[in-house]
Amino acid sequence: MTTSITEIETHGVERIPDEDRSARPIDLFRLAFGGANTFATCVLGAFPVLLGLSFLQGLAATALGLLAGALLLAPMALFGPANGTNNAVSSSAHLGVHGRIVGSFLSLLTAIAFFSISVWSSGDALIGGAHRLADVPESEVSYGAAYAVFAVLVLIVCVYGFRFMLLVNKVAVTAASALFVLGAVAFGGDFDPGYAGTFDSTADPLFWPSFIGAALIVLSNPVSFGAFLGDWSRYIPAATPRRRVMGAAFLAQLATLLPFVFGLATASIIATKAATYVDPAAPNYVGGLLAISPGWYFLPLCLIALIGGLSTGTTALYGTGLDFSSVFPRFSRVRATFLIGTLSIVFVFLGRFALNLTQSISTFATLIVTCTAPWMIVMVLGYVIRRGWYDAEALQVFNRRQRGGRYWFTHGWNWRGMSAWLVSAVVALLFVNLPGQFVGPLGNLANGADISLPVGLALAAVSYLGLLAAFPEPRAVYGPDGPRLVRASAADAPPITDSPGSPDGLSTTATATSPEHT
């Protein structure tokens, strides 16, 4: 059954019926790439220059961070087709029926943060370009109007749902990419690939911390999509080859080299021609970009701001509403999207005009990504150990307000996965080093380099595998072929039953020994 783009999507986090799953890997590519093909990514691309690297050094750091991030992210696309639901619900298999709220709140907070960043950066670029192009005043009223237009358009698209969002991103991917390529013409005459940066040589004691920091900033962008991929890939049929699904997610991140390199190249020009805009103490990439742009490129900049803000905002806010409805099942996806969208819009205005949270929310987003990375490791390793086998009915126990099932573990919590995530996230936060913003107690142990992400990733992998080996999970959570790499215990899992006060009519026939799986 094909759903019209003008028909409001009614599916929440319940398993998408097979007849409604008509999306293709290319659709996943468009959504993942479109959500990152924006000014927000360009700002991240400018960081190597802000940290003092040359253009070529920054390019190497960008390529390294993007490749590592894409490899880490790609397996997260597999849960959607396998289970027909989002990644937070799928995490029930590894963190427990109740433990899956970790993924829901991580994605909720990430989405609100990146929605805010997208609205602010795109709104600022739009008004800045309009001021240069048509003398539109750069006043709080103008900025407020731009933010309101972005936010309302995003909310409308998200309420209509997946098909409408997919249409928007089909247009956005092509249009924004073409406008970024046009930037090569606009800035080609001023660009110098030999831009030297501020380091005399790699022997400078601050070089490697800056290089590693730049690579990790880039890596954080793919990681930020980890909780969202299932929102989109759940519409892909389960029979789709895994390599195609992973390939779409991987290539979508590699494609973001376009906005990353645009940001890197233009930042090097800004550092040469308008250095005050790349002062690490008060960087203003958008302002610097407008300062060096030729007059004829102001309109393309406005279009990039409009298209990119709409694309990123929809991919972020759509997941927000979906996850809220999964944590509070009484809310439909539409009601949850409208509620969270409205609150997010209020937050955007308060943060920009009343509380001045623009820089703080960027720091907050970085900290949330630091906590998300270990969660992703638990999910990916869990997928490998389970051989990609899941019980779709048992994954929905929380949403149906039931009890029991394969993933009930200890009162709905799988303390193995929860412990691995929690310890790794806390330790990673201790190693965060964001000068002038947030420096953890252990943030200076690596000579000023921010090694929070690799520490969190490594610790999550070691601790999760160690806990599974020392305290085997019940045989019931594995498929017919049993676990990979670890052993299973003989413990039984309880049958699925209705909780007291749950709605009438919910199925209670599925048990932990049911052969049904996806």
Coordinates of C-alpha atoms in Angstrom, one line a residue:
M1 CA 0.0 0.0 0.0
T2 CA 1.4 3.4 -1.1
T3 CA 0.8 6.4 1.2
S4 CA 0.3 9.8 -0.4
I5 CA 2.6 12.6 0.7
T6 CA -0.4 14.7 1.5
E7 CA -1.8 12.1 3.9
I8 CA -0.7 12.5 7.5
E9 CA 1.4 9.6 8.7
T10 CA -0.3 7.7 11.5
H11 CA 2.4 5.1 12.3
G12 CA 4.1 5.5 15.6
V13 CA 6.8 3.2 16.9
E14 CA 4.8 0.0 16.4
R15 CA 6.2 -2.3 13.8
I16 CA 5.5 -1.0 10.3
P17 CA 3.4 -3.5 8.4
D18 CA 5.2 -5.1 5.5
E19 CA 2.8 -3.7 3.0
D20 CA 3.7 -0.2 4.0
R21 CA 7.4 -0.6 3.8
S22 CA 8.2 0.6 0.3
A23 CA 11.2 2.8 1.0
R24 CA 14.6 2.0 -0.7
P25 CA 18.2 2.5 0.5
I26 CA 18.4 5.5 -1.8
D27 CA 15.7 7.1 0.3
L28 CA 17.7 6.5 3.4
F29 CA 20.7 8.1 1.6
R30 CA 18.7 11.2 0.8
L31 CA 17.4 11.7 4.3
A32 CA 20.8 11.1 6.0
F33 CA 22.7 13.2 3.5
G34 CA 20.0 15.9 3.3
G35 CA 20.0 16.3 7.1
A36 CA 23.7 17.1 7.1
N37 CA 24.0 19.0 3.8
T38 CA 23.6 22.4 5.6
F39 CA 25.3 25.4 7.1
A40 CA 25.5 23.6 10.4
T41 CA 27.9 21.1 8.8
C42 CA 29.9 23.9 7.2
V43 CA 30.4 25.4 10.6
L44 CA 31.8 22.1 11.8
G45 CA 34.0 22.0 8.7
A46 CA 35.5 25.4 9.7
F47 CA 36.8 24.1 13.0
P48 CA 40.2 22.7 11.7
V49 CA 41.1 26.3 10.6
L50 CA 39.8 27.7 14.0
L51 CA 42.1 25.2 15.7
G52 CA 45.1 26.4 13.7
L53 CA 45.5 23.7 11.0
S54 CA 46.4 24.3 7.5
F55 CA 44.0 23.5 4.7
L56 CA 45.6 20.2 3.8
Q57 CA 46.0 19.2 7.5
G58 CA 42.3 20.1 8.0
L59 CA 41.3 18.1 5.0
A60 CA 43.2 15.1 6.4
A61 CA 41.6 15.5 9.8
T62 CA 38.2 15.9 8.2
A63 CA 38.6 12.7 6.0
L64 CA 39.8 10.7 9.0
G65 CA 37.0 11.8 11.3
L66 CA 34.3 11.4 8.6
L67 CA 35.5 7.9 7.6
A68 CA 35.6 6.7 11.2
G69 CA 32.2 8.2 12.0
A70 CA 30.6 6.7 8.9
L71 CA 32.0 3.2 9.7
L72 CA 30.6 3.5 13.2
L73 CA 27.2 4.8 12.1
A74 CA 26.5 2.5 9.2
P75 CA 25.4 -0.6 11.2
M76 CA 22.9 1.5 13.1
A77 CA 20.8 1.5 9.9
L78 CA 20.2 -2.2 10.1
F79 CA 17.8 -2.2 13.1
G80 CA 15.0 -0.4 11.2
P81 CA 14.5 -2.9 8.4
A82 CA 15.0 -5.8 10.9
N83 CA 12.4 -4.7 13.4
G84 CA 10.2 -2.2 11.6
T85 CA 10.6 0.3 14.4
N86 CA 13.0 3.0 15.5
N87 CA 16.4 2.4 17.1
A88 CA 15.3 3.4 20.6
V89 CA 12.6 0.6 20.6
S90 CA 15.1 -1.8 19.1
S91 CA 17.5 -1.1 22.0
S92 CA 15.1 -3.0 24.3
A93 CA 16.9 -6.1 23.2
H94 CA 20.2 -4.9 24.7
L95 CA 19.2 -2.5 27.5
G96 CA 15.9 -4.1 28.5
V97 CA 12.3 -3.2 28.0
H98 CA 12.6 -0.2 30.4
G99 CA 16.3 0.5 29.6
R100 CA 15.3 1.5 26.0
I101 CA 14.3 4.9 27.4
V102 CA 18.0 5.7 27.4
G103 CA 18.0 5.8 23.6
S104 CA 14.7 7.7 23.5
F105 CA 15.9 10.5 25.7
L106 CA 19.3 10.7 24.0
S107 CA 17.7 11.1 20.6
L108 CA 15.1 13.5 22.1
L109 CA 17.8 15.8 23.5
T110 CA 20.0 15.5 20.4
A111 CA 17.1 16.4 18.1
I112 CA 16.1 19.5 20.1
A113 CA 19.7 20.6 20.3
F114 CA 20.4 20.2 16.5
F115 CA 17.0 21.6 15.6
S116 CA 17.9 24.7 17.5
I117 CA 21.4 25.0 16.0
S118 CA 19.9 24.5 12.5
V119 CA 17.3 27.2 13.0
W120 CA 19.7 29.7 14.5
S121 CA 22.5 29.2 11.9
S122 CA 20.2 29.1 8.9
G123 CA 18.2 32.1 10.2
D124 CA 21.3 34.1 10.7
A125 CA 22.6 33.3 7.2
L126 CA 19.3 34.1 5.6
I127 CA 19.0 37.5 7.3
G128 CA 22.6 38.3 6.7
G129 CA 22.3 37.4 3.0
A130 CA 19.0 39.3 2.7
H131 CA 20.6 42.4 4.3
R132 CA 23.5 42.4 1.8
L133 CA 21.1 41.6 -1.1
A134 CA 18.1 43.7 -0.4
D135 CA 19.0 45.8 2.6
V136 CA 16.8 43.9 5.0
P137 CA 17.5 45.2 8.5
E138 CA 19.5 42.9 10.8
S139 CA 17.1 43.5 13.7
E140 CA 15.7 41.1 16.3
V141 CA 12.4 41.4 14.5
S142 CA 14.0 40.2 11.3
Y143 CA 15.8 37.3 13.0
G144 CA 12.7 36.4 14.9
A145 CA 10.6 36.3 11.6
A146 CA 13.3 34.1 9.9
Y147 CA 13.3 31.7 12.9
A148 CA 9.5 31.5 12.9
V149 CA 9.3 30.7 9.2
F150 CA 11.9 27.9 9.5
A151 CA 10.3 26.5 12.6
V152 CA 6.7 26.5 11.4
L153 CA 7.6 25.0 8.0
V154 CA 9.6 22.3 9.7
L155 CA 6.7 21.5 12.1
I156 CA 4.3 21.2 9.2
V157 CA 6.5 18.8 7.3
C158 CA 7.1 16.7 10.4
V159 CA 3.4 16.5 11.2
Y160 CA 2.7 15.2 7.7
G161 CA 5.4 12.6 8.3
F162 CA 7.9 10.4 6.5
R163 CA 6.6 10.6 2.9
F164 CA 6.5 14.4 2.9
M165 CA 9.8 14.6 4.7
L166 CA 11.3 12.4 2.0
L167 CA 10.0 14.6 -0.8
V168 CA 11.5 17.7 0.9
N169 CA 14.9 15.9 1.1
K170 CA 14.8 14.8 -2.5
V171 CA 14.6 18.4 -3.5
A172 CA 17.0 19.6 -0.8
V173 CA 19.8 17.1 -1.6
T174 CA 20.0 18.2 -5.2
A175 CA 19.4 21.9 -4.7
A176 CA 21.8 22.4 -1.8
S177 CA 24.5 20.3 -3.4
A178 CA 24.3 22.4 -6.6
L179 CA 24.5 25.6 -4.6
F180 CA 27.6 24.4 -2.7
V181 CA 29.2 23.4 -6.0
L182 CA 28.4 26.9 -7.3
G183 CA 30.4 28.2 -4.3
A184 CA 33.5 26.8 -6.1
V185 CA 33.0 29.5 -8.7
A186 CA 32.2 32.2 -6.1
F187 CA 35.3 31.5 -4.0
G188 CA 37.7 29.8 -6.4
G189 CA 39.7 32.9 -7.1
D190 CA 40.4 33.6 -3.5
F191 CA 41.0 30.0 -2.4
D192 CA 44.6 28.9 -1.7
P193 CA 45.1 25.2 -1.0
G194 CA 48.5 26.1 0.4
Y195 CA 46.9 28.0 3.3
A196 CA 49.5 27.3 6.1
G197 CA 47.5 27.6 9.3
T198 CA 49.2 28.7 12.5
F199 CA 51.6 25.8 13.2
D200 CA 55.2 26.0 12.0
S201 CA 55.4 22.2 11.9
T202 CA 53.8 19.0 13.3
A203 CA 56.4 19.1 16.0
D204 CA 54.6 22.0 17.7
P205 CA 53.2 20.5 21.0
L206 CA 49.8 21.9 20.2
F207 CA 49.5 20.4 16.7
W208 CA 48.4 16.9 17.5
P209 CA 45.8 17.9 20.1
S210 CA 44.4 20.3 17.5
F211 CA 44.5 17.6 14.7
I212 CA 42.8 15.0 16.9
G213 CA 40.3 17.5 18.2
A214 CA 39.4 18.5 14.6
A215 CA 38.9 14.9 13.6
L216 CA 36.7 14.2 16.6
I217 CA 34.6 17.2 15.9
V218 CA 34.0 15.9 12.4
L219 CA 33.4 12.4 13.8
S220 CA 30.7 13.7 16.1
N221 CA 28.5 14.6 13.1
P222 CA 27.9 11.0 11.9
V223 CA 27.5 9.9 15.5
S224 CA 24.7 12.4 16.1
F225 CA 22.6 10.5 13.6
G226 CA 23.0 7.2 15.4
A227 CA 19.7 7.3 17.3
F228 CA 17.8 8.6 14.3
L229 CA 18.6 6.1 11.4
G230 CA 15.9 3.7 12.5
D231 CA 13.3 6.5 12.2
W232 CA 13.9 6.4 8.5
S233 CA 15.1 2.9 7.7
R234 CA 12.1 1.2 9.3
Y235 CA 10.2 1.8 6.1
I236 CA 12.8 -0.3 4.2
P237 CA 11.6 -3.9 3.7
A238 CA 13.3 -6.5 5.9
A239 CA 14.4 -8.6 2.9
T240 CA 16.6 -5.7 1.6
P241 CA 20.3 -6.9 1.6
R242 CA 22.1 -5.5 4.6
R243 CA 25.1 -4.4 2.6
R244 CA 22.8 -2.0 0.6
V245 CA 21.2 -0.5 3.8
M246 CA 24.6 -0.1 5.4
G247 CA 26.1 1.2 2.2
A248 CA 23.4 3.9 1.9
A249 CA 24.1 5.2 5.5
F250 CA 27.9 5.0 4.9
L251 CA 27.8 6.8 1.6
A252 CA 25.5 9.5 2.9
Q253 CA 28.1 10.4 5.4
L254 CA 31.0 10.4 2.9
A255 CA 28.9 12.7 0.7
T256 CA 28.9 15.3 3.5
L257 CA 32.5 15.9 2.4
L258 CA 30.8 18.5 0.2
P259 CA 29.6 20.8 3.0
F260 CA 32.6 19.9 5.2
V261 CA 35.1 20.9 2.5
F262 CA 33.0 24.0 1.7
G263 CA 33.3 25.1 5.3
L264 CA 37.0 24.2 5.5
A265 CA 37.9 26.0 2.3
T266 CA 35.9 29.2 3.0
A267 CA 37.2 29.3 6.6
S268 CA 40.7 29.4 5.2
I269 CA 39.7 32.3 3.0
I270 CA 38.1 34.1 5.9
A271 CA 41.3 33.5 8.0
T272 CA 43.2 35.3 5.3
K273 CA 40.9 38.1 4.3
A274 CA 38.7 38.7 7.4
A275 CA 40.7 37.1 10.3
T276 CA 38.5 38.7 13.0
Y277 CA 35.7 36.3 12.1
V278 CA 37.8 33.2 12.9
D279 CA 39.0 34.4 16.3
P280 CA 38.8 31.2 18.4
A281 CA 37.5 33.3 21.4
A282 CA 34.5 34.5 19.4
P283 CA 34.2 32.7 16.0
N284 CA 31.5 33.9 13.6
Y285 CA 31.7 31.7 10.5
V286 CA 28.5 32.9 9.0
G287 CA 29.4 36.5 9.3
G288 CA 32.8 35.8 7.8
L289 CA 31.3 33.9 4.9
L290 CA 29.1 36.9 4.1
A291 CA 32.0 39.2 4.4
I292 CA 34.1 37.4 1.7
S293 CA 31.2 36.5 -0.6
P294 CA 30.8 38.2 -3.9
G295 CA 27.5 40.1 -4.2
W296 CA 26.0 37.6 -6.8
Y297 CA 26.4 34.7 -4.3
F298 CA 24.2 36.3 -1.6
L299 CA 21.1 34.8 -3.1
P300 CA 22.5 31.3 -3.3
L301 CA 23.6 31.7 0.3
C302 CA 20.0 32.6 1.3
L303 CA 18.7 29.6 -0.6
I304 CA 21.2 27.3 1.1
A305 CA 20.1 28.6 4.4
L306 CA 16.4 28.1 3.6
I307 CA 16.8 24.6 2.0
G308 CA 19.4 23.4 4.5
G309 CA 17.5 24.6 7.6
L310 CA 14.3 22.9 6.4
S311 CA 16.1 19.7 5.7
T312 CA 18.0 19.4 8.9
G313 CA 15.1 20.6 11.0
T314 CA 12.7 18.0 9.6
T315 CA 15.1 15.1 10.1
A316 CA 15.7 16.2 13.7
L317 CA 12.2 17.1 14.8
Y318 CA 10.5 14.1 13.1
G319 CA 12.6 11.8 15.3
T320 CA 11.8 13.9 18.4
G321 CA 8.1 13.4 18.0
L322 CA 8.4 9.8 17.2
D323 CA 10.6 9.1 20.3
F324 CA 8.3 11.1 22.6
S325 CA 5.3 9.0 21.4
S326 CA 7.4 5.9 22.2
V327 CA 8.1 6.9 25.7
F328 CA 4.6 8.1 26.4
P329 CA 2.4 5.7 24.4
R330 CA -0.8 7.7 25.1
F331 CA 0.5 10.3 22.6
S332 CA 0.1 9.6 18.9
R333 CA 3.0 10.5 16.7
V334 CA 1.2 13.5 15.3
R335 CA 0.2 14.8 18.8
A336 CA 3.7 14.2 20.1
T337 CA 5.3 15.9 17.1
F338 CA 3.1 18.9 17.5
L339 CA 3.7 19.1 21.3
I340 CA 7.5 18.7 21.1
G341 CA 7.7 20.9 18.0
T342 CA 5.9 23.7 19.8
L343 CA 8.1 23.4 22.8
S344 CA 11.2 23.4 20.6
I345 CA 10.1 26.6 18.9
V346 CA 9.6 28.3 22.2
F347 CA 13.1 27.1 23.2
V348 CA 14.6 28.5 20.1
F349 CA 13.2 32.0 20.8
L350 CA 14.0 31.9 24.5
G351 CA 17.5 30.6 23.8
R352 CA 18.3 33.2 21.2
F353 CA 16.7 36.3 22.6
A354 CA 16.2 35.8 26.3
L355 CA 18.8 33.4 27.6
N356 CA 21.6 33.7 25.0
L357 CA 22.1 29.9 24.9
T358 CA 23.4 29.8 21.3
Q359 CA 26.9 28.7 22.3
S360 CA 25.7 26.7 25.3
I361 CA 23.5 24.6 23.2
S362 CA 26.4 23.7 20.9
T363 CA 28.3 22.5 24.0
F364 CA 25.3 20.6 25.1
A365 CA 25.0 18.9 21.7
T366 CA 28.6 17.8 21.9
L367 CA 28.1 16.3 25.4
I368 CA 25.0 14.5 24.2
V369 CA 26.9 13.0 21.3
T370 CA 29.6 11.9 23.7
C371 CA 27.0 10.0 25.7
T372 CA 25.4 8.6 22.5
A373 CA 28.6 7.0 21.1
P374 CA 28.9 4.3 23.8
W375 CA 25.2 3.5 23.4
M376 CA 25.8 2.9 19.7
I377 CA 28.6 0.5 20.5
V378 CA 26.4 -1.5 22.8
M379 CA 23.8 -1.6 20.0
V380 CA 26.2 -2.6 17.2
L381 CA 28.0 -5.3 19.3
G382 CA 24.6 -6.6 20.4
Y383 CA 23.5 -6.9 16.8
V384 CA 26.6 -8.9 15.9
I385 CA 26.3 -11.1 19.0
R386 CA 22.6 -11.7 18.3
R387 CA 23.4 -12.4 14.6
G388 CA 20.8 -9.8 13.7
W389 CA 17.9 -11.8 15.2
Y390 CA 15.2 -10.1 17.1
D391 CA 11.7 -10.8 18.4
A392 CA 9.5 -8.0 17.1
E393 CA 6.7 -8.7 19.6
A394 CA 9.0 -8.6 22.6
L395 CA 10.4 -5.3 21.5
Q396 CA 7.0 -3.7 21.8
V397 CA 6.3 -4.7 25.4
F398 CA 7.0 -1.2 26.8
N399 CA 4.9 0.6 24.2
R400 CA 1.9 -1.7 24.9
R401 CA 2.4 -1.3 28.7
Q402 CA 3.0 -5.0 29.1
R403 CA 5.4 -7.1 31.1
G404 CA 7.7 -10.0 30.4
G405 CA 9.1 -11.4 27.2
R406 CA 12.6 -12.2 25.9
Y407 CA 13.9 -8.7 26.8
W408 CA 12.4 -8.4 30.3
F409 CA 15.7 -9.4 31.9
T410 CA 15.7 -8.0 35.5
H411 CA 12.4 -6.1 36.0
G412 CA 12.7 -4.7 32.5
W413 CA 16.4 -3.7 32.8
N414 CA 19.4 -5.4 31.2
W415 CA 22.0 -4.3 33.7
R416 CA 24.8 -5.6 31.4
G417 CA 24.1 -3.2 28.6
M418 CA 23.0 -0.4 31.0
S419 CA 26.2 -0.7 33.0
A420 CA 28.4 -0.7 29.9
W421 CA 26.7 2.4 28.6
L422 CA 26.5 4.3 31.8
V423 CA 30.1 3.7 32.9
S424 CA 31.5 4.5 29.5
A425 CA 29.4 7.7 29.1
V426 CA 30.4 9.0 32.5
V427 CA 34.1 8.3 31.9
A428 CA 33.9 9.8 28.5
L429 CA 32.4 13.0 29.9
L430 CA 35.4 13.2 32.3
F431 CA 37.7 13.4 29.3
V432 CA 35.8 16.1 27.4
N433 CA 38.0 19.1 26.6
L434 CA 36.2 22.0 25.1
P435 CA 38.3 25.1 26.0
G436 CA 36.2 28.0 27.2
Q437 CA 33.1 25.8 27.3
F438 CA 33.4 22.5 29.2
V439 CA 36.6 20.7 30.4
G440 CA 36.1 17.5 32.4
P441 CA 38.3 16.6 35.4
L442 CA 40.5 14.4 33.2
G443 CA 40.2 16.6 30.1
N444 CA 43.9 17.7 30.2
L445 CA 45.4 14.2 30.5
A446 CA 46.1 14.0 26.8
N447 CA 48.0 17.3 26.5
G448 CA 44.9 19.2 25.8
A449 CA 43.4 16.8 23.2
D450 CA 39.8 15.9 23.6
I451 CA 39.8 12.1 23.6
S452 CA 36.4 11.6 25.1
L453 CA 34.9 9.9 22.1
P454 CA 37.6 7.2 21.6
V455 CA 37.7 6.6 25.4
G456 CA 34.0 6.1 25.5
L457 CA 33.9 3.9 22.4
A458 CA 36.7 1.7 23.6
L459 CA 35.5 1.3 27.2
A460 CA 31.9 0.5 26.0
A461 CA 33.2 -2.3 23.7
V462 CA 35.5 -3.8 26.3
S463 CA 33.0 -3.6 29.2
Y464 CA 30.0 -4.8 27.3
L465 CA 31.8 -7.9 25.9
G466 CA 33.3 -8.5 29.3
L467 CA 30.0 -8.4 31.1
L468 CA 28.3 -10.7 28.5
A469 CA 31.2 -13.2 28.9
A470 CA 31.1 -13.1 32.7
F471 CA 27.3 -13.0 33.0
P472 CA 25.7 -14.7 30.0
E473 CA 22.3 -13.6 28.8
P474 CA 19.4 -16.1 28.7
R475 CA 19.3 -18.4 25.7
A476 CA 15.8 -17.1 24.9
V477 CA 17.1 -13.8 23.6
Y478 CA 19.1 -15.4 20.8
G479 CA 17.8 -16.9 17.6
P480 CA 18.0 -20.5 16.5
D481 CA 21.7 -20.3 15.8
G482 CA 22.5 -19.0 19.3
P483 CA 25.0 -16.2 20.2
R484 CA 28.2 -15.3 18.5
L485 CA 31.4 -14.7 20.5
V486 CA 29.8 -15.4 23.9
R487 CA 27.8 -18.2 25.6
A488 CA 24.2 -18.2 26.8
S489 CA 22.7 -19.2 30.1
A490 CA 19.9 -21.7 30.5
A491 CA 17.7 -19.1 32.4
D492 CA 14.1 -18.8 31.1
A493 CA 12.4 -15.6 30.2
P494 CA 8.8 -14.8 31.4
P495 CA 5.8 -14.8 29.0
I496 CA 4.4 -11.5 27.9
T497 CA 1.4 -10.5 30.0
D498 CA -0.7 -7.3 30.4
S499 CA 0.3 -5.0 33.2
P500 CA -2.4 -3.9 35.7
G501 CA -4.3 -1.1 34.2
S502 CA -3.2 -1.7 30.6
P503 CA -5.8 -1.2 27.9
D504 CA -8.2 -4.0 27.0
G505 CA -7.5 -5.9 23.8
L506 CA -3.8 -6.1 24.0
S507 CA -2.4 -9.5 22.9
T508 CA -1.1 -11.7 25.7
T509 CA -0.4 -14.8 23.7
A510 CA 3.2 -14.1 22.7
T511 CA 5.7 -15.8 25.0
A512 CA 9.4 -15.8 25.4
T513 CA 9.6 -19.1 23.6
S514 CA 7.7 -18.0 20.6
P515 CA 9.5 -18.7 17.3
E516 CA 8.3 -15.5 15.7
H517 CA 11.1 -13.1 14.8
T518 CA 12.0 -10.7 12.1

